[in-house]
GROMACS .gro file of C-alpha atoms in nm:
model
  349
    1MET     CA    1  -5.729   4.691   2.426
    2LYS     CA    2  -5.974   4.808   2.714
    3ILE     CA    3  -6.139   5.138   2.712
    4ASP     CA    4  -6.332   5.274   2.989
    5LEU     CA    5  -6.619   5.478   2.935
    6THR     CA    6  -6.797   5.659   3.226
    7ASP     CA    7  -7.139   5.811   3.207
    8THR     CA    8  -7.128   5.731   2.827
    9THR     CA    9  -7.405   5.662   2.540
   10SER     CA   10  -7.416   5.431   2.277
   11SER     CA   11  -7.298   5.651   2.003
   12GLN     CA   12  -6.977   5.660   2.221
   13ILE     CA   13  -6.953   5.287   2.300
   14ASN     CA   14  -6.978   5.242   1.877
   15ALA     CA   15  -6.687   5.501   1.876
   16GLY     CA   16  -6.502   5.326   2.114
   17LEU     CA   17  -6.513   4.961   1.941
   18ILE     CA   18  -6.403   5.154   1.602
   19GLN     CA   19  -6.117   5.281   1.790
   20ALA     CA   20  -6.034   4.955   1.979
   21ARG     CA   21  -6.031   4.764   1.643
   22ARG     CA   22  -5.829   4.989   1.468
   23ALA     CA   23  -5.560   4.976   1.766
   24VAL     CA   24  -5.537   4.608   1.754
   25GLY     CA   25  -5.591   4.534   1.382
   26SER     CA   26  -5.870   4.342   1.366
   27ALA     CA   27  -6.136   4.304   1.073
   28ILE     CA   28  -6.503   4.264   1.128
   29GLY     CA   29  -6.555   3.912   1.097
   30MET     CA   30  -6.853   3.829   1.343
   31VAL     CA   31  -7.125   3.618   1.273
   32LEU     CA   32  -7.360   3.716   1.535
   33THR     CA   33  -7.431   3.957   1.853
   34LEU     CA   34  -7.462   3.753   2.193
   35VAL     CA   35  -7.660   3.956   2.465
   36ILE     CA   36  -7.596   3.827   2.820
   37VAL     CA   37  -7.824   3.955   3.077
   38THR     CA   38  -7.697   3.902   3.439
   39ASP     CA   39  -7.614   4.102   3.732
   40GLU     CA   40  -7.275   4.204   3.898
   41GLY     CA   41  -7.196   3.913   4.093
   42HIS     CA   42  -7.241   3.631   3.808
   43HIS     CA   43  -7.121   3.850   3.530
   44TYR     CA   44  -6.732   3.734   3.544
   45ASP     CA   45  -6.843   3.320   3.494
   46ALA     CA   46  -7.115   3.424   3.234
   47LEU     CA   47  -6.847   3.627   3.030
   48LYS     CA   48  -6.590   3.378   3.040
   49ALA     CA   49  -6.805   3.078   2.874
   50ALA     CA   50  -6.893   3.314   2.624
   51SER     CA   51  -6.549   3.429   2.571
   52GLU     CA   52  -6.417   3.083   2.525
   53ALA     CA   53  -6.719   2.987   2.268
   54SER     CA   54  -6.632   3.310   2.070
   55ARG     CA   55  -6.338   3.120   1.980
   56GLU     CA   56  -6.557   2.894   1.751
   57HIS     CA   57  -6.823   3.178   1.654
   58PRO     CA   58  -6.656   3.488   1.617
   59CYS     CA   59  -6.938   3.753   1.778
   60ARG     CA   60  -7.011   4.104   1.974
   61ILE     CA   61  -7.081   4.010   2.328
   62LEU     CA   62  -7.309   4.246   2.509
   63VAL     CA   63  -7.296   4.209   2.858
   64VAL     CA   64  -7.584   4.378   3.038
   65ILE     CA   65  -7.556   4.431   3.407
   66LYS     CA   66  -7.833   4.625   3.558
   67ARG     CA   67  -7.774   4.825   3.863
   68PRO     CA   68  -8.108   4.995   3.958
   69GLY     CA   69  -7.970   5.105   4.277
   70ARG     CA   70  -8.084   5.064   4.675
   71SER     CA   71  -8.186   5.418   4.771
   72PRO     CA   72  -8.423   5.644   4.635
   73ARG     CA   73  -8.156   5.876   4.510
   74GLU     CA   74  -7.989   5.600   4.326
   75ARG     CA   75  -8.267   5.478   4.161
   76SER     CA   76  -8.367   5.838   4.043
   77THR     CA   77  -8.046   5.871   3.867
   78ALA     CA   78  -7.967   5.760   3.480
   79ARG     CA   79  -7.580   5.669   3.410
   80LEU     CA   80  -7.446   5.401   3.124
   81ASP     CA   81  -7.113   5.291   3.203
   82ALA     CA   82  -6.917   5.048   2.989
   83GLU     CA   83  -6.619   4.885   2.921
   84VAL     CA   84  -6.516   4.786   2.541
   85ARG     CA   85  -6.293   4.484   2.507
   86VAL     CA   86  -6.105   4.399   2.197
   87GLY     CA   87  -5.838   4.150   2.133
   88GLY     CA   88  -5.652   3.945   2.433
   89GLU     CA   89  -5.890   3.720   2.647
   90VAL     CA   90  -6.201   3.818   2.496
   91GLY     CA   91  -6.204   3.560   2.219
   92ASN     CA   92  -6.232   3.614   1.863
   93GLY     CA   93  -6.466   3.906   1.859
   94GLU     CA   94  -6.538   4.217   2.073
   95THR     CA   95  -6.691   4.251   2.435
   96VAL     CA   96  -6.903   4.550   2.558
   97LEU     CA   97  -6.985   4.520   2.955
   98LEU     CA   98  -7.263   4.782   3.011
   99ARG     CA   99  -7.367   4.864   3.323
  100LEU     CA  100  -7.722   5.035   3.362
  101HIS     CA  101  -7.738   5.279   3.646
  102GLY     CA  102  -8.090   5.364   3.825
  103GLU     CA  103  -8.365   5.416   3.613
  104LEU     CA  104  -8.169   5.306   3.297
  105ALA     CA  105  -8.162   4.964   3.444
  106ALA     CA  106  -8.536   4.945   3.303
  107HIS     CA  107  -8.446   5.063   2.970
  108ALA     CA  108  -8.187   4.798   2.843
  109TYR     CA  109  -8.355   4.745   2.523
  110SER     CA  110  -8.269   5.109   2.404
  111VAL     CA  111  -7.919   5.085   2.507
  112VAL     CA  112  -7.856   4.769   2.336
  113LEU     CA  113  -8.028   4.812   2.029
  114PRO     CA  114  -7.804   5.042   1.864
  115LEU     CA  115  -7.508   4.823   1.970
  116LEU     CA  116  -7.622   4.493   1.772
  117LEU     CA  117  -7.421   4.384   1.458
  118PRO     CA  118  -7.636   4.509   1.146
  119ASP     CA  119  -7.783   4.211   0.948
  120ALA     CA  120  -7.649   3.960   1.213
  121PRO     CA  121  -7.871   3.693   1.421
  122VAL     CA  122  -7.879   3.797   1.769
  123VAL     CA  123  -7.907   3.543   2.065
  124VAL     CA  124  -7.977   3.620   2.417
  125TRP     CA  125  -7.875   3.446   2.713
  126TRP     CA  126  -8.002   3.453   3.095
  127PRO     CA  127  -7.712   3.262   3.325
  128GLU     CA  128  -7.951   3.315   3.632
  129GLU     CA  129  -8.267   3.421   3.666
  130ALA     CA  130  -8.466   3.466   3.324
  131PRO     CA  131  -8.817   3.657   3.287
  132GLY     CA  132  -9.130   3.463   3.306
  133ASP     CA  133  -9.188   3.491   2.899
  134PRO     CA  134  -8.816   3.519   2.729
  135ALA     CA  135  -8.999   3.572   2.393
  136GLU     CA  136  -9.179   3.879   2.527
  137ASP     CA  137  -8.916   4.026   2.712
  138LEU     CA  138  -8.811   4.337   2.521
  139LEU     CA  139  -8.468   4.220   2.474
  140GLY     CA  140  -8.636   3.877   2.382
  141THR     CA  141  -8.785   4.039   2.099
  142LEU     CA  142  -8.428   4.118   1.942
  143ALA     CA  143  -8.342   3.744   1.942
  144GLN     CA  144  -8.333   3.467   1.722
  145ARG     CA  145  -8.246   3.238   2.014
  146ARG     CA  146  -8.321   3.280   2.353
  147ILE     CA  147  -8.133   3.086   2.618
  148THR     CA  148  -8.247   2.992   2.969
  149ASP     CA  149  -8.097   2.776   3.243
  150ALA     CA  150  -8.378   2.621   3.489
  151ALA     CA  151  -8.059   2.467   3.697
  152ALA     CA  152  -7.991   2.812   3.788
  153THR     CA  153  -8.348   2.875   3.932
  154GLU     CA  154  -8.482   2.792   4.284
  155ASP     CA  155  -8.744   2.580   4.172
  156PRO     CA  156  -8.647   2.377   3.883
  157VAL     CA  157  -8.891   2.169   3.818
  158ALA     CA  158  -9.161   2.460   3.841
  159ALA     CA  159  -8.915   2.655   3.593
  160LEU     CA  160  -8.987   2.393   3.343
  161GLY     CA  161  -9.361   2.383   3.369
  162MET     CA  162  -9.324   2.777   3.324
  163ARG     CA  163  -9.080   2.713   3.017
  164ALA     CA  164  -9.361   2.478   2.837
  165GLU     CA  165  -9.645   2.723   2.901
  166VAL     CA  166  -9.467   3.016   2.750
  167TYR     CA  167  -9.255   2.837   2.499
  168ALA     CA  168  -9.199   3.019   2.169
  169PRO     CA  169  -8.991   2.932   1.865
  170GLY     CA  170  -8.628   2.996   1.925
  171ASP     CA  171  -8.658   2.927   2.308
  172THR     CA  172  -8.415   2.656   2.438
  173ASP     CA  173  -8.271   2.577   2.792
  174LEU     CA  174  -7.918   2.473   2.898
  175ALA     CA  175  -8.076   2.206   3.099
  176TRP     CA  176  -8.178   2.033   2.747
  177THR     CA  177  -7.851   2.125   2.597
  178ARG     CA  178  -7.668   1.905   2.861
  179LEU     CA  179  -7.825   1.616   2.730
  180THR     CA  180  -7.705   1.599   2.380
  181PRO     CA  181  -7.439   1.339   2.448
  182TRP     CA  182  -7.695   1.105   2.637
  183ARG     CA  183  -7.966   1.142   2.371
  184SER     CA  184  -7.703   1.070   2.082
  185VAL     CA  185  -7.591   0.770   2.274
  186LEU     CA  186  -7.931   0.629   2.341
  187ALA     CA  187  -8.076   0.660   1.975
  188ALA     CA  188  -7.756   0.456   1.866
  189ALA     CA  189  -7.830   0.208   2.116
  190LEU     CA  190  -8.184   0.182   1.955
  191ASP     CA  191  -8.057   0.202   1.612
  192GLN     CA  192  -7.881  -0.130   1.675
  193LYS     CA  193  -8.116  -0.281   1.889
  194GLN     CA  194  -8.445  -0.333   1.716
  195ALA     CA  195  -8.682  -0.436   1.973
  196GLU     CA  196  -9.018  -0.312   2.116
  197ILE     CA  197  -8.963  -0.079   2.420
  198SER     CA  198  -9.232  -0.140   2.700
  199SER     CA  199  -9.099   0.073   2.991
  200ALA     CA  200  -8.806   0.324   3.080
  201ARG     CA  201  -8.657   0.464   3.395
  202VAL     CA  202  -8.416   0.738   3.428
  203GLU     CA  203  -8.182   0.781   3.718
  204GLY     CA  204  -8.053   1.098   3.864
  205GLU     CA  205  -8.001   1.349   4.139
  206GLU     CA  206  -8.293   1.535   4.283
  207TYR     CA  207  -8.400   1.884   4.148
  208ASN     CA  208  -8.189   1.819   3.822
  209PRO     CA  209  -8.435   1.987   3.550
  210SER     CA  210  -8.191   1.741   3.302
  211THR     CA  211  -8.314   1.461   3.442
  212GLU     CA  212  -8.663   1.571   3.445
  213LEU     CA  213  -8.619   1.668   3.053
  214LEU     CA  214  -8.466   1.327   2.942
  215ALA     CA  215  -8.747   1.128   3.127
  216LEU     CA  216  -8.983   1.404   2.925
  217TRP     CA  217  -8.798   1.343   2.587
  218LEU     CA  218  -8.808   0.945   2.632
  219ALA     CA  219  -9.194   0.939   2.730
  220GLU     CA  220  -9.294   1.171   2.417
  221ARG     CA  221  -9.057   1.018   2.165
  222LEU     CA  222  -9.123   0.637   2.282
  223GLY     CA  223  -9.451   0.653   2.389
  224VAL     CA  224  -9.430   0.424   2.701
  225PRO     CA  225  -9.424   0.495   3.082
  226VAL     CA  226  -9.130   0.655   3.213
  227GLU     CA  227  -9.027   0.636   3.602
  228ARG     CA  228  -8.813   0.863   3.744
  229ASP     CA  229  -8.569   0.733   4.014
  230VAL     CA  230  -8.370   0.972   4.244
  231SER     CA  231  -8.010   0.870   4.271
  232PRO     CA  232  -7.703   1.009   4.481
  233GLY     CA  233  -7.553   1.173   4.128
  234PRO     CA  234  -7.352   1.370   4.026
  235GLY     CA  235  -7.653   1.465   3.746
  236ILE     CA  236  -7.785   1.176   3.556
  237THR     CA  237  -7.651   0.837   3.676
  238ALA     CA  238  -7.872   0.577   3.449
  239VAL     CA  239  -8.126   0.518   3.174
  240ARG     CA  240  -8.290   0.167   3.163
  241LEU     CA  241  -8.512   0.071   2.892
  242THR     CA  242  -8.700  -0.237   2.933
  243THR     CA  243  -8.746  -0.465   2.597
  244GLU     CA  244  -8.866  -0.840   2.543
  245ASP     CA  245  -8.508  -0.948   2.503
  246GLY     CA  246  -8.387  -0.760   2.837
  247THR     CA  247  -8.308  -0.429   2.964
  248ILE     CA  248  -8.086  -0.170   2.756
  249ALA     CA  249  -7.920   0.030   3.059
  250LEU     CA  250  -7.699   0.336   2.998
  251ASP     CA  251  -7.479   0.368   3.328
  252ARG     CA  252  -7.293   0.680   3.450
  253PRO     CA  253  -7.215   0.657   3.817
  254ASP     CA  254  -6.885   0.886   3.806
  255GLY     CA  255  -7.002   1.165   3.609
  256ALA     CA  256  -6.741   1.059   3.333
  257LEU     CA  257  -6.744   0.743   3.215
  258ALA     CA  258  -7.064   0.549   3.114
  259THR     CA  259  -7.128   0.191   3.020
  260LEU     CA  260  -7.377   0.092   2.748
  261SER     CA  261  -7.541  -0.265   2.797
  262VAL     CA  262  -7.736  -0.413   2.548
  263PRO     CA  263  -7.882  -0.745   2.538
  264GLY     CA  264  -7.698  -0.996   2.314
  265GLN     CA  265  -7.371  -0.771   2.274
  266PRO     CA  266  -7.087  -0.715   2.494
  267ASP     CA  267  -7.074  -0.427   2.743
  268ARG     CA  268  -6.930  -0.075   2.596
  269HIS     CA  269  -6.770   0.242   2.747
  270VAL     CA  270  -6.875   0.548   2.624
  271ALA     CA  271  -6.726   0.900   2.733
  272LEU     CA  272  -6.999   1.081   2.881
  273HIS     CA  273  -6.814   1.375   3.084
  274ARG     CA  274  -7.013   1.699   3.241
  275ARG     CA  275  -6.954   1.947   3.013
  276ALA     CA  276  -6.816   2.312   3.097
  277THR     CA  277  -7.098   2.606   3.037
  278ALA     CA  278  -6.886   2.722   2.749
  279GLU     CA  279  -6.921   2.386   2.554
  280LEU     CA  280  -7.294   2.429   2.608
  281ILE     CA  281  -7.285   2.814   2.471
  282ALA     CA  282  -7.099   2.690   2.179
  283GLU     CA  283  -7.347   2.401   2.071
  284GLU     CA  284  -7.622   2.676   2.128
  285LEU     CA  285  -7.477   2.900   1.878
  286ARG     CA  286  -7.403   2.639   1.623
  287ARG     CA  287  -7.789   2.650   1.545
  288LEU     CA  288  -8.047   2.912   1.523
  289ASP     CA  289  -8.341   2.770   1.424
  290PRO     CA  290  -8.621   2.622   1.655
  291ASP     CA  291  -8.540   2.305   1.856
  292GLU     CA  292  -8.861   2.116   1.780
  293ALA     CA  293  -8.724   1.832   2.007
  294TYR     CA  294  -8.670   2.060   2.288
  295ALA     CA  295  -9.064   2.231   2.247
  296GLN     CA  296  -9.198   1.842   2.233
  297ALA     CA  297  -9.032   1.732   2.546
  298VAL     CA  298  -9.109   2.041   2.768
  299ARG     CA  299  -9.457   2.027   2.701
  300TYR     CA  300  -9.504   1.691   2.756
  301GLY     CA  301  -9.561   1.757   3.095
  302VAL     CA  302  -9.343   1.667   3.432
  303GLY     CA  303  -9.686   1.582   3.603
  304ARG     CA  304  -9.717   1.271   3.359
  305LEU     CA  305  -9.382   1.095   3.427
  306GLY     CA  306  -9.468   0.756   3.643
  307THR     CA  307  -9.814   0.805   3.624
  308PRO     CA  308  -9.972   0.472   3.651
  309GLY     CA  309 -10.269   0.367   3.404
  310GLN     CA  310 -10.158   0.627   3.124
  311GLU     CA  311 -10.190   0.516   2.762
  312PRO     CA  312  -9.865   0.436   2.582
  313GLY     CA  313  -9.821   0.672   2.296
  314ALA     CA  314 -10.094   0.901   2.421
  315ASP     CA  315 -10.104   1.260   2.269
  316ALA     CA  316  -9.835   1.511   2.440
  317ALA     CA  317  -9.938   1.816   2.254
  318SER     CA  318 -10.307   1.797   2.327
  319PRO     CA  319 -10.338   1.858   2.694
  320PRO     CA  320 -10.212   2.190   2.782
  321ALA     CA  321  -9.885   2.211   2.998
  322PRO     CA  322  -9.932   2.240   3.365
  323GLY     CA  323  -9.821   2.570   3.542
  324ALA     CA  324  -9.550   2.614   3.753
  325ALA     CA  325  -9.752   2.542   4.069
  326GLU     CA  326  -9.893   2.271   3.941
  327ALA     CA  327  -9.595   2.112   3.811
  328ALA     CA  328  -9.431   2.092   4.122
  329GLU     CA  329  -9.738   1.994   4.294
  330ALA     CA  330  -9.769   1.713   4.060
  331THR     CA  331  -9.415   1.612   4.044
  332GLY     CA  332  -9.437   1.603   4.439
  333LYS     CA  333  -9.728   1.357   4.398
  334LYS     CA  334  -9.631   1.137   4.126
  335ALA     CA  335  -9.296   1.133   4.039
  336ALA     CA  336  -9.127   0.823   4.174
  337LYS     CA  337  -8.957   0.888   4.521
  338LYS     CA  338  -8.908   1.260   4.437
  339PRO     CA  339  -8.998   1.540   4.659
  340ALA     CA  340  -9.156   1.879   4.530
  341ALA     CA  341  -8.902   2.112   4.562
  342LYS     CA  342  -8.561   2.243   4.686
  343PRO     CA  343  -8.360   2.546   4.597
  344ALA     CA  344  -8.021   2.577   4.397
  345ALA     CA  345  -7.989   2.311   4.158
  346LYS     CA  346  -7.635   2.156   4.048
  347PRO     CA  347  -7.595   2.312   3.682
  348ALA     CA  348  -7.434   2.010   3.523
  349SER     CA  349  -7.616   1.663   3.396
   0.00000   0.00000   0.00000
């Protein structure tokens, strides 16, 4: 059921939710509130992904679309339009599209607060451009988890540097979520092959933040030099760990099927497909506690990848994380075969 509300208020939207819920005969069984902060041009894809994820995690989805206006007259107005959707294609839960016009676009916090599910966790997701400090953003202060996506920024490497500087417990990034299958396979391979690792190499397409984060994770966890090589893609194409017995390699040249090679064992094929956004959001909604592994990896510092003469096992947490400009400059100088920046990264790894 869909209810359109023009020039409305939060109380009228809550009344519309009750009316729609009674009309379709659904009960309240939602486990969280997912707030999506986006614009008119990107809200469809974000809402589609969130609706698919809600089939696993029933939730109330609030889509905040800011429309401050272009002319002085439009910017001086303040109007709230809403679409209430319950049942049908919206998944297991409720969806409210909130269009904030004029001055109201700067007060999304006041609009969203009365619409949150009582006594339920809140997750805020910025599918495109995120605020510089998500934890200090007014909407971000409402949430237990704050989801960004460095791959959607113009300079993904600089975005990782900013994430490191302002990290707060509860922050995460979809560039990190895309690495879950890679980290699982590599961890399982190292459990099977007990050997000392002397160095590592990560291959992936240019300007892909997931490739950078995977290299940072390996460098931080293994305490060895990690080189970053550029490949045609798609996404991450290979990881190679050098040991005294040979090279442990995980190659995925086609973005779907990978080959795991371990010295002394036969090669194995591993399904490692590039996952859709709905799968990534569903994974993030499974856990609402701080992701310490992500924090340690992103704080390690992109500029330290491929740096000659670095002490293996050096403390990654002691030096301050590089700033956005410093991260981009350091990466251009020190990361293997990788230029500084380029707009528009591909969103999957």
